[in-house]
Coordinates of C-alpha atoms in Angstrom, one line a residue:
Chain W
M1 CA 46.5 49.4 13.4
R2 CA 48.1 48.1 16.7
R3 CA 48.4 50.4 19.4
E4 CA 52.0 51.2 20.0
L5 CA 53.2 49.9 23.3
K6 CA 54.9 51.8 25.3
T7 CA 57.2 49.3 26.7
I8 CA 58.4 47.1 24.3
I9 CA 59.7 44.1 26.8
E10 CA 57.8 43.1 29.6
V11 CA 59.8 40.8 32.2
E12 CA 57.8 39.1 35.1
K13 CA 59.8 36.9 37.5
L14 CA 61.5 35.2 34.7
A15 CA 63.4 32.0 35.7
K16 CA 65.7 29.4 34.1
D17 CA 66.4 26.3 36.0
Y18 CA 69.3 23.7 34.7
N19 CA 68.4 20.3 36.3
G20 CA 68.0 22.1 39.9
L21 CA 70.9 24.7 39.2
A22 CA 69.3 28.0 38.8
A23 CA 70.8 30.2 36.5
V24 CA 68.6 33.3 36.6
K25 CA 66.3 33.8 39.8
G26 CA 63.2 35.5 38.8
V27 CA 63.8 39.2 37.3
S28 CA 61.6 41.3 36.8
F29 CA 61.8 44.6 34.4
E30 CA 60.5 46.6 31.7
V31 CA 62.6 48.1 28.6
G32 CA 60.5 51.2 26.7
H33 CA 60.7 51.9 23.3
G34 CA 63.5 53.2 21.8
E35 CA 65.9 52.6 24.9
I36 CA 69.5 51.4 24.9
F37 CA 69.3 49.0 27.8
G38 CA 72.2 47.3 29.0
F39 CA 72.3 44.2 31.3
L40 CA 75.2 44.2 33.1
G41 CA 77.3 41.8 35.5
P42 CA 80.2 39.2 35.4
N43 CA 80.7 36.5 33.1
G44 CA 78.0 33.4 34.5
A45 CA 75.8 36.4 36.1
G46 CA 72.8 35.0 34.0
K47 CA 73.1 37.8 31.2
T48 CA 73.1 35.3 28.1
T49 CA 70.2 32.9 29.8
T50 CA 68.1 36.3 30.1
I51 CA 68.8 37.4 26.6
N52 CA 68.5 33.4 25.1
M53 CA 65.0 33.5 27.0
L54 CA 63.9 36.9 25.6
C55 CA 65.0 35.5 22.1
T56 CA 62.8 32.3 22.4
L57 CA 65.9 29.9 22.0
L58 CA 65.8 29.2 25.7
R59 CA 62.5 27.9 27.3
P60 CA 61.7 29.6 30.7
T61 CA 61.1 27.6 33.5
G62 CA 59.4 30.3 35.6
G63 CA 57.9 33.7 34.9
R64 CA 56.8 35.0 31.6
A65 CA 58.6 37.9 29.4
S66 CA 56.8 39.4 26.3
V67 CA 58.4 41.2 23.6
N68 CA 56.7 43.5 21.1
G69 CA 53.4 42.3 22.7
F70 CA 54.1 38.4 21.9
D71 CA 54.7 36.1 24.7
V72 CA 58.3 34.5 24.3
A73 CA 57.0 30.9 25.6
K74 CA 53.8 30.8 23.3
N75 CA 54.2 32.9 20.2
R76 CA 58.0 32.3 19.5
L77 CA 57.7 32.6 15.8
A78 CA 56.2 36.4 16.1
V79 CA 58.8 37.2 18.8
R80 CA 61.4 36.0 16.5
K81 CA 60.5 38.1 13.5
S82 CA 60.2 41.0 15.8
I83 CA 63.6 40.8 16.8
G84 CA 67.5 41.1 15.6
L85 CA 70.0 39.3 17.1
V86 CA 74.0 39.5 17.7
F87 CA 75.2 36.6 19.6
Q88 CA 78.2 36.9 21.5
D89 CA 80.1 34.3 19.2
P90 CA 80.1 34.6 15.6
S91 CA 77.3 32.8 13.5
L92 CA 78.2 33.4 10.1
D93 CA 78.6 31.4 7.3
E94 CA 82.2 31.9 6.2
R95 CA 81.9 30.2 3.0
L96 CA 79.4 32.3 1.7
T97 CA 80.1 36.3 0.7
A98 CA 78.8 39.0 2.7
V99 CA 75.7 39.8 0.2
E100 CA 75.0 35.9 0.8
N101 CA 74.8 35.8 4.1
L102 CA 72.8 39.1 4.1
R103 CA 70.4 37.4 1.4
F104 CA 69.7 33.8 3.0
H105 CA 68.7 36.0 6.3
G106 CA 66.5 38.2 4.2
M107 CA 65.0 35.1 3.0
I108 CA 64.5 33.2 6.2
Y109 CA 63.3 36.3 8.1
G110 CA 60.8 37.0 4.8
V111 CA 61.8 40.4 4.1
P112 CA 60.0 40.4 0.6
R113 CA 62.3 40.0 -2.5
L114 CA 61.7 43.3 -4.1
E115 CA 62.7 45.3 -1.1
R116 CA 65.6 43.0 0.0
G117 CA 68.2 44.4 -2.1
Q118 CA 67.7 47.8 -1.3
R119 CA 67.9 46.7 2.3
I120 CA 70.9 44.6 2.0
K121 CA 72.8 48.2 0.6
E122 CA 71.4 50.1 3.2
V123 CA 72.8 47.8 6.0
L124 CA 75.7 47.6 4.4
D125 CA 76.6 51.1 3.8
L126 CA 75.4 51.0 7.7
V127 CA 79.0 49.4 8.9
E128 CA 80.6 50.6 6.1
L129 CA 81.2 47.1 4.2
S130 CA 80.1 47.8 1.0
G131 CA 83.0 47.5 -0.6
R132 CA 83.3 44.1 0.4
Q133 CA 80.0 43.1 -0.2
E134 CA 81.4 40.0 -2.7
D135 CA 84.0 38.6 -0.7
L136 CA 84.0 35.5 1.1
V137 CA 83.4 36.0 5.1
R138 CA 86.5 33.5 5.8
T139 CA 88.8 36.4 4.7
F140 CA 86.7 38.8 7.0
S141 CA 88.6 40.0 10.4
G142 CA 87.1 40.0 13.8
G143 CA 85.4 43.5 13.5
M144 CA 84.3 43.3 10.2
K145 CA 82.3 40.2 11.1
R146 CA 80.7 41.6 13.9
R147 CA 79.6 44.6 11.8
L148 CA 77.7 42.0 9.2
E149 CA 76.3 40.5 11.9
I150 CA 75.0 43.8 13.1
A151 CA 74.0 44.4 9.3
R152 CA 72.2 41.2 9.2
G153 CA 70.3 41.7 12.6
L154 CA 69.2 44.8 11.5
L155 CA 68.0 43.2 7.8
H156 CA 64.4 42.8 8.5
R157 CA 63.9 46.1 10.5
P158 CA 63.5 44.3 14.0
K159 CA 61.6 46.5 16.7
V160 CA 64.1 45.1 19.2
L161 CA 67.8 44.3 18.2
F162 CA 69.6 41.7 21.0
L163 CA 73.4 42.3 21.3
D164 CA 75.0 39.6 23.8
E165 CA 78.6 41.2 24.3
P166 CA 78.9 42.8 20.9
T167 CA 82.2 43.9 21.5
L168 CA 84.1 41.3 23.1
G169 CA 87.3 40.7 22.0
L170 CA 87.8 43.2 19.7
D171 CA 90.2 46.4 19.8
P172 CA 89.6 49.4 21.3
Q173 CA 89.2 51.4 17.7
T174 CA 86.5 48.6 16.4
R175 CA 84.8 48.7 19.8
H176 CA 84.3 52.6 19.6
H177 CA 83.3 52.3 16.0
I178 CA 80.7 49.7 17.0
W179 CA 79.0 51.7 19.5
E180 CA 78.8 54.6 17.0
Y181 CA 77.0 52.7 14.6
I182 CA 75.0 51.8 17.6
N183 CA 73.9 55.0 18.8
Q184 CA 73.1 55.5 15.0
L185 CA 70.7 53.0 14.7
R186 CA 68.9 55.0 17.8
S187 CA 68.6 58.0 16.4
D188 CA 68.3 56.3 12.7
E189 CA 65.8 53.5 12.9
G190 CA 64.5 54.4 16.3
I191 CA 65.1 51.0 17.0
T192 CA 65.3 49.5 20.8
I193 CA 68.6 48.1 21.8
F194 CA 69.2 45.3 24.4
L195 CA 72.8 44.5 25.0
T196 CA 74.7 42.7 27.5
T197 CA 78.1 43.2 28.6
H198 CA 80.8 43.1 31.5
Y199 CA 82.7 46.2 30.2
M200 CA 82.0 49.2 32.6
D201 CA 82.7 51.9 30.2
E202 CA 80.1 50.2 27.7
A203 CA 77.4 50.5 30.1
E204 CA 78.0 54.1 30.3
H205 CA 76.2 54.3 26.6
C206 CA 72.7 52.6 28.0
V207 CA 70.0 54.8 28.7
R208 CA 69.4 52.5 31.6
I209 CA 71.0 49.5 33.1
A210 CA 70.5 46.4 34.9
I211 CA 73.0 45.2 37.1
I212 CA 72.6 41.1 37.9
D213 CA 74.9 39.0 39.7
H214 CA 74.2 35.2 41.0
G215 CA 70.9 35.3 38.6
E216 CA 69.0 38.2 40.5
L217 CA 68.8 41.8 39.8
I218 CA 70.4 44.1 42.0
A219 CA 69.8 47.3 41.0
I220 CA 68.4 49.1 37.7
D221 CA 68.4 52.5 37.1
T222 CA 70.3 55.0 34.6
P223 CA 74.0 55.2 35.0
Q224 CA 74.1 58.6 36.1
R225 CA 71.8 58.3 38.8
L226 CA 73.2 54.8 40.0
K227 CA 76.8 56.4 40.5
E228 CA 74.9 59.1 42.3
E229 CA 73.9 56.7 44.7
V230 CA 77.4 55.5 45.3
G231 CA 77.4 59.0 47.8
G232 CA 79.9 61.4 46.0
D233 CA 83.4 60.8 45.2
V234 CA 86.0 57.7 45.3
I235 CA 89.5 58.2 46.8
V236 CA 91.5 55.3 46.5
L237 CA 94.8 55.4 48.7
S238 CA 97.3 53.1 49.6
T239 CA 99.9 53.2 52.6
E240 CA 102.6 51.6 54.7
D241 CA 100.2 49.8 56.4
N242 CA 96.7 49.7 55.5
K243 CA 95.3 47.9 58.2
R244 CA 96.6 50.6 60.7
A245 CA 95.2 53.7 58.2
A246 CA 91.9 51.6 57.6
R247 CA 91.7 51.9 61.3
E248 CA 92.4 55.7 61.7
I249 CA 90.4 57.0 59.1
V250 CA 87.1 54.9 61.0
E251 CA 88.1 56.3 64.1
K252 CA 89.0 60.1 62.9
F253 CA 86.3 60.7 60.2
N254 CA 83.7 58.0 60.5
V255 CA 83.8 56.6 57.0
E256 CA 83.3 53.3 55.5
V257 CA 86.8 51.9 54.1
K258 CA 86.8 49.0 51.9
E259 CA 90.6 47.2 51.4
L260 CA 90.9 45.4 47.7
N261 CA 93.8 44.7 46.2
G262 CA 96.3 46.4 48.5
E263 CA 94.3 49.2 48.1
L264 CA 92.0 51.5 50.6
S265 CA 89.0 53.2 48.9
L266 CA 86.4 55.3 50.5
Q267 CA 83.3 57.1 49.5
V268 CA 82.8 60.8 50.9
K269 CA 81.3 64.1 49.7
S270 CA 83.4 67.2 47.9
G271 CA 86.7 64.6 48.2
D272 CA 88.8 67.6 46.7
H273 CA 88.2 69.0 50.5
F274 CA 88.4 66.0 52.2
M275 CA 91.7 64.5 51.0
P276 CA 94.3 67.7 52.3
K277 CA 92.4 66.7 55.3
L278 CA 93.0 63.3 54.8
I279 CA 96.6 63.1 54.1
K280 CA 97.1 65.8 57.1
A281 CA 95.3 63.7 60.0
L282 CA 96.8 60.3 59.2
E283 CA 99.4 59.0 61.4
T284 CA 100.0 56.2 58.6
R285 CA 102.6 57.6 56.0
V286 CA 100.4 57.7 52.4
T287 CA 102.7 56.2 49.0
S288 CA 99.7 57.1 46.7
I289 CA 96.5 58.7 46.6
S290 CA 93.6 59.9 43.8
L291 CA 90.5 61.2 43.7
R292 CA 88.0 60.2 41.2
R293 CA 84.4 60.6 40.3
P294 CA 82.3 57.3 40.8
T295 CA 82.1 54.6 37.8
L296 CA 79.7 52.0 37.7
E297 CA 82.5 49.7 38.6
D298 CA 82.0 51.7 42.1
V299 CA 78.7 50.4 41.9
F300 CA 79.1 47.1 41.5
L301 CA 81.5 47.1 44.3
N302 CA 79.3 49.0 46.4
L303 CA 76.5 46.7 45.8
T304 CA 78.0 43.4 45.9
G305 CA 82.0 44.0 47.9
R306 CA 83.3 42.3 44.7
K307 CA 84.9 43.8 41.1
I308 CA 83.2 42.9 38.4
R309 CA 85.5 41.8 36.2
D310 CA 88.2 38.7 37.7
E311 CA 91.6 38.1 36.4
K312 CA 90.4 34.2 36.1
V313 CA 87.4 35.1 33.7
E314 CA 89.6 37.3 32.1
G315 CA 91.7 34.3 31.0
W316 CA 89.2 31.9 30.2
D317 CA 88.1 34.4 27.7
Q318 CA 91.3 34.9 26.0
L319 CA 91.7 31.0 25.8
R320 CA 88.3 30.7 24.5
S321 CA 89.0 32.8 21.5
R322 CA 92.5 31.2 21.2
V323 CA 90.9 28.1 21.0
R324 CA 88.1 29.1 18.4
S325 CA 90.7 30.7 16.0
Q326 CA 92.8 27.7 16.3
R327 CA 89.5 25.3 14.9
R328 CA 89.3 28.0 12.5
R329 CA 92.7 27.7 11.2
A330 CA 92.5 23.7 11.2
R331 CA 89.7 23.6 9.1
Chain F
M1 CA 53.5 26.9 6.3
K2 CA 54.8 29.8 4.3
S3 CA 57.5 30.0 6.3
A4 CA 58.4 26.4 6.6
L5 CA 58.8 26.0 2.7
V6 CA 61.0 29.0 2.6
G7 CA 62.9 27.8 4.9
I8 CA 63.4 24.6 2.8
Y9 CA 64.0 26.6 0.0
T10 CA 66.7 28.6 1.8
L11 CA 68.8 26.2 3.5
W12 CA 68.5 23.9 0.0
L13 CA 69.7 26.9 -2.1
R14 CA 72.8 27.3 0.5
D15 CA 73.8 23.6 0.3
V16 CA 73.8 24.0 -3.5
T17 CA 75.9 27.4 -3.6
R18 CA 77.9 26.4 -1.3
F19 CA 78.6 22.9 -3.5
I20 CA 78.9 24.6 -6.4
R21 CA 81.4 27.4 -5.4
D22 CA 83.7 24.6 -3.9
K23 CA 85.1 23.4 -7.2
P24 CA 88.4 21.7 -5.4
R25 CA 85.7 19.5 -3.5
I26 CA 83.7 19.0 -6.6
I27 CA 87.4 17.6 -8.4
S28 CA 88.6 15.5 -5.6
S29 CA 85.4 13.6 -4.7
S30 CA 84.9 13.1 -8.6
V31 CA 88.3 11.7 -8.7
Q32 CA 87.6 9.1 -5.6
P33 CA 85.0 6.9 -7.1
L34 CA 86.7 7.0 -10.5
L35 CA 89.9 5.5 -8.9
W36 CA 87.8 3.2 -7.3
L37 CA 86.3 2.0 -10.5
F38 CA 89.0 1.9 -12.6
V39 CA 91.9 1.1 -10.7
L40 CA 90.4 -1.3 -8.3
G41 CA 87.9 -2.2 -10.7
L42 CA 90.7 -3.2 -13.1
G43 CA 92.9 -4.8 -10.8
L44 CA 90.3 -6.9 -9.4
S45 CA 88.7 -8.0 -12.1
T46 CA 91.7 -10.3 -13.2
A47 CA 90.8 -12.3 -10.5
F48 CA 87.4 -12.4 -11.0
V49 CA 87.8 -13.9 -14.6
R50 CA 90.1 -16.7 -13.1
G51 CA 87.3 -17.5 -10.7
G52 CA 84.9 -17.5 -13.8
G53 CA 83.0 -14.2 -13.1
S54 CA 81.6 -11.6 -15.8
D55 CA 83.1 -8.4 -16.2
Y56 CA 84.0 -7.0 -12.6
L57 CA 83.8 -3.6 -14.1
R58 CA 80.5 -3.4 -14.8
F59 CA 79.6 -5.3 -11.5
I60 CA 81.2 -2.8 -9.6
Y61 CA 79.9 0.3 -11.6
P62 CA 76.1 0.6 -10.2
G63 CA 78.2 0.1 -6.7
I64 CA 80.4 3.0 -7.0
I65 CA 77.4 5.0 -8.0
A66 CA 76.0 4.2 -4.7
M67 CA 79.2 4.7 -2.8
S68 CA 79.5 8.6 -4.4
V69 CA 75.8 9.0 -3.3
L70 CA 76.5 7.7 0.2
F71 CA 79.8 9.3 1.0
T72 CA 78.5 12.8 -0.4
S73 CA 75.2 12.6 1.5
I74 CA 76.6 11.6 4.9
F75 CA 79.5 14.0 4.5
S76 CA 76.9 17.2 3.6
A77 CA 74.5 16.1 6.6
V78 CA 77.4 16.0 8.9
S79 CA 78.3 19.3 8.2
I80 CA 75.6 20.4 10.7
I81 CA 78.6 19.5 13.6
W82 CA 80.4 22.8 11.4
D83 CA 78.0 24.9 11.6
R84 CA 77.4 24.0 15.3
E85 CA 81.2 24.7 15.7
F86 CA 81.0 28.1 13.5
G87 CA 77.9 29.5 15.2
F88 CA 76.0 29.5 12.1
L89 CA 73.5 26.9 13.3
K90 CA 72.6 29.0 16.0
E91 CA 71.5 31.9 13.5
V92 CA 69.1 29.2 11.9
L93 CA 67.9 27.6 14.9
A94 CA 67.0 31.3 16.3
A95 CA 65.0 32.1 12.6
P96 CA 61.4 32.5 12.3
I97 CA 61.2 29.4 10.7
P98 CA 60.1 25.9 12.2
R99 CA 62.9 23.4 13.1
W100 CA 61.8 20.5 10.9
S101 CA 61.9 22.8 7.8
V102 CA 65.5 23.2 8.5
A103 CA 66.2 19.6 8.9
I104 CA 64.2 18.7 5.5
G105 CA 66.1 21.6 4.0
R106 CA 69.3 20.3 4.8
A107 CA 67.9 16.8 3.7
L108 CA 66.8 17.9 0.0
G109 CA 70.0 20.0 -0.2
G110 CA 72.1 17.2 0.8
S111 CA 70.7 14.7 -1.2
T112 CA 71.0 17.1 -4.4
V113 CA 74.4 17.4 -4.3
A114 CA 74.8 13.8 -4.0
V115 CA 73.0 13.3 -6.7
M116 CA 75.3 16.0 -8.8
Q117 CA 78.0 13.4 -7.5
G118 CA 76.6 10.4 -8.8
T119 CA 75.7 11.6 -11.8
I120 CA 79.4 12.8 -12.6
V121 CA 79.8 8.8 -12.1
L122 CA 77.0 7.9 -14.7
L123 CA 78.3 10.0 -17.2
F124 CA 81.5 7.4 -17.5
A125 CA 79.2 4.5 -18.4
P126 CA 80.5 4.6 -21.9
V127 CA 83.8 4.2 -20.7
V128 CA 82.7 1.1 -18.9
G129 CA 80.7 -0.2 -21.8
L130 CA 77.3 0.5 -20.9
S131 CA 74.3 2.1 -22.8
F132 CA 71.2 3.2 -21.2
T133 CA 67.5 4.0 -22.0
A134 CA 65.9 7.0 -21.2
A135 CA 63.7 4.8 -19.0
Q136 CA 66.5 3.1 -17.1
L137 CA 68.0 6.9 -16.9
L138 CA 65.4 7.9 -15.3
L139 CA 65.1 5.5 -12.9
A140 CA 68.4 5.7 -12.0
F141 CA 67.8 9.4 -11.1
L142 CA 65.0 8.6 -9.0
L143 CA 66.9 5.8 -7.1
M144 CA 69.9 7.9 -6.7
F145 CA 67.9 10.5 -5.0
M146 CA 65.6 8.1 -3.0
I147 CA 69.4 6.7 -1.7
A148 CA 70.7 10.3 -1.1
F149 CA 68.0 11.2 0.7
S150 CA 67.8 8.6 3.1
M151 CA 71.4 8.7 3.6
T152 CA 71.2 12.2 4.3
S153 CA 68.4 11.9 6.5
F154 CA 70.9 9.5 8.2
G155 CA 73.4 11.8 8.1
I156 CA 71.6 14.6 10.2
L157 CA 70.6 12.3 12.8
I158 CA 74.2 11.6 13.6
A159 CA 74.9 15.1 13.5
V160 CA 72.3 15.9 15.7
R161 CA 73.5 13.5 18.3
M162 CA 77.0 14.4 17.9
H163 CA 78.7 17.6 19.1
T164 CA 82.3 17.3 18.3
H165 CA 84.1 16.5 15.0
E166 CA 86.2 14.5 16.5
G167 CA 83.2 11.6 16.8
F168 CA 82.9 11.9 13.4
Q169 CA 86.2 9.8 12.7
V170 CA 84.0 6.9 14.7
V171 CA 81.4 7.3 12.6
V172 CA 83.2 6.6 9.4
N173 CA 84.8 3.6 10.8
F174 CA 81.6 2.3 12.7
I175 CA 78.8 2.7 10.3
L176 CA 80.3 4.6 6.9
L177 CA 83.1 1.8 5.6
P178 CA 81.2 -1.4 7.3
M179 CA 77.6 -0.2 5.5
F180 CA 79.1 0.3 2.1
F181 CA 81.3 -2.9 2.5
L182 CA 78.1 -5.1 3.1
S183 CA 75.9 -3.2 0.6
G184 CA 77.5 -5.6 -2.0
A185 CA 78.8 -2.3 -3.9
M186 CA 82.1 -4.3 -4.3
F187 CA 81.3 -8.1 -4.4
P188 CA 78.5 -10.5 -5.1
T189 CA 76.3 -11.0 -1.9
Q190 CA 73.9 -13.6 -2.6
K191 CA 75.7 -16.9 -2.1
G192 CA 79.1 -18.1 -0.4
L193 CA 79.3 -16.2 2.5
P194 CA 79.0 -16.9 6.2
V195 CA 75.6 -17.1 7.5
W196 CA 77.0 -13.8 10.1
M197 CA 77.7 -11.9 7.2
H198 CA 74.8 -12.6 5.4
V199 CA 72.6 -11.5 8.1
L200 CA 74.6 -8.1 8.2
V201 CA 73.9 -7.5 4.7
S202 CA 70.6 -8.3 4.8
I203 CA 69.6 -5.5 7.5
D204 CA 72.2 -3.1 5.4
P205 CA 69.6 -0.5 4.3
L206 CA 72.4 0.4 1.4
S207 CA 72.5 -3.5 0.1
Y208 CA 68.6 -2.8 -1.4
G209 CA 69.9 0.6 -2.8
V210 CA 72.9 -1.2 -4.7
D211 CA 70.7 -3.9 -5.4
A212 CA 67.7 -1.6 -7.2
L213 CA 70.9 0.6 -9.2
R214 CA 72.3 -2.6 -10.2
Q215 CA 69.5 -4.5 -11.4
T216 CA 68.2 -1.1 -13.0
L217 CA 71.4 -0.6 -15.2
I218 CA 72.9 -4.2 -15.7
G219 CA 70.4 -6.4 -14.5
N220 CA 70.6 -9.5 -11.8
P221 CA 68.2 -8.6 -9.4
I222 CA 68.7 -9.9 -6.0
Y223 CA 65.5 -8.8 -4.5
P224 CA 62.3 -7.5 -6.1
I225 CA 62.6 -4.1 -7.2
W226 CA 59.7 -2.8 -4.9
L227 CA 60.8 -4.1 -2.1
D228 CA 64.3 -2.4 -2.5
I229 CA 62.4 1.0 -3.2
L230 CA 60.4 0.2 0.1
V231 CA 63.4 -0.3 2.1
V232 CA 65.5 2.7 1.2
V233 CA 62.3 4.8 1.5
C234 CA 61.0 3.6 4.9
F235 CA 64.4 3.7 6.1
G236 CA 64.6 7.6 5.0
A237 CA 61.4 8.3 6.6
I238 CA 62.4 6.5 10.1
V239 CA 65.9 8.0 10.3
L240 CA 64.3 11.5 9.5
A241 CA 61.7 11.5 11.8
I242 CA 64.0 10.5 14.8
G243 CA 66.4 13.2 13.5
V244 CA 63.4 16.0 13.4
W245 CA 62.5 14.9 16.7
Y246 CA 65.6 15.4 18.3
F247 CA 66.0 18.7 16.7
E248 CA 63.1 20.0 18.0
R249 CA 64.2 19.5 21.5
N250 CA 67.7 20.7 20.8
E251 CA 68.2 23.9 23.0

């Protein structure tokens, strides 16, 4: 028997260059068995490129990586057999039924015929699609399709399940549901999950997260510890004159103040005691103030000085999904 | 090797499943060749009789079989573009099967579907007043398959290089229709044509496929049958090889 590896994914200085344009600039990390590992970063940061290299869909231009002990450049078929994939965009055959999609997947991934039927039933039960198994996929909603893809990704009992933006474009309720499946999978099947997301609240579900920006890893740790590094609580306030207020705060309390979208934000220890003092000391009139525990958004802001989701990107996401659905209707 | 065979079989099965499921497509793609055969065939046969020709309907019958095979082949191969658009291609390209087995599986699947379409036209032989021996039928099936396989491979090569379905109309107008018109399916090409057209007829691989089918079913060969088969098979092998090469490089 093969020795159980402690780490299931090993990445060393992995890089991808598109004709001189560096999309991923030498990232290194490891993922342990049974972890839920999240790749967090804005669109275009290199998340999908990294995942595609780990899934052997793209050839790295530098460094090395292995999944389940197999090198992603030298032993592609063995890597492919070890992993399940759920892509960012749908990849089902809409003119086949749910069961047919799963059956074909089982065939090309070498699931033995005798086992196949039983396994198809199991995964359909898991994502609660058994009732619709004989329906053509084109009649499915976006959330159902995503669930079917998760079922398909699991069919051949992969060691690692890769999920690229698994909840992109889904409504909050469906997103919540998908996370229930992911957590259940980890406890039931002991599978390692590697996902990318640009939703902060989703990254919170992960055991560990890596933050990637401009093709480089800028932090990697548990969400808890990353937030602790921010240092205490976050106070966000707006005033009648933000510039003056900021100057005042720096002079009187000697804490760093960031201005973003018309609001001032500062990080302090025990903010509940600090807030009354702040309001009292400020000569500029405060129009609103709030106190919260740091989120991963603050972590990202601290590391890069930017918010992770800018409006332009959001608009692009929406436009893209609209174009897709129009094309689908046109067919 | 086993994974390659499984890949070929799975992709073949998918094409055939989709074809059998799609009843409207079967009906419409069966009606179209019959329209060509009977409306055009009967309509133009009066002109042919005046010109001293023999039965035009019988003349174009093998041509219509070839047409049916040609169009079905190219259309099923071009569905690769749809697969790319709808993402299914990614599922296949990420699977633990060699890329070339994907291309061959699609080529075989498309060919099978095309042969089925050709067979539908073949069933109308008695209406045209033709009857065949078992040997003729067997050879006709083999020829249909060879034509189908080489045309599907050609379609795959087009589809791999083409990234949007908008480009498909261009392919129809600049490749598919000229190939069909110059193949001798609808009119005799042995004599009386301008030289430039004769040259185009001779380099159209489908001319040889049509000739093979025609001499098998009703006689009047232009080229020796071995040459017909050689050209069709070689053309298929070459375009398939190039298609597979592009497919392997696809990232």
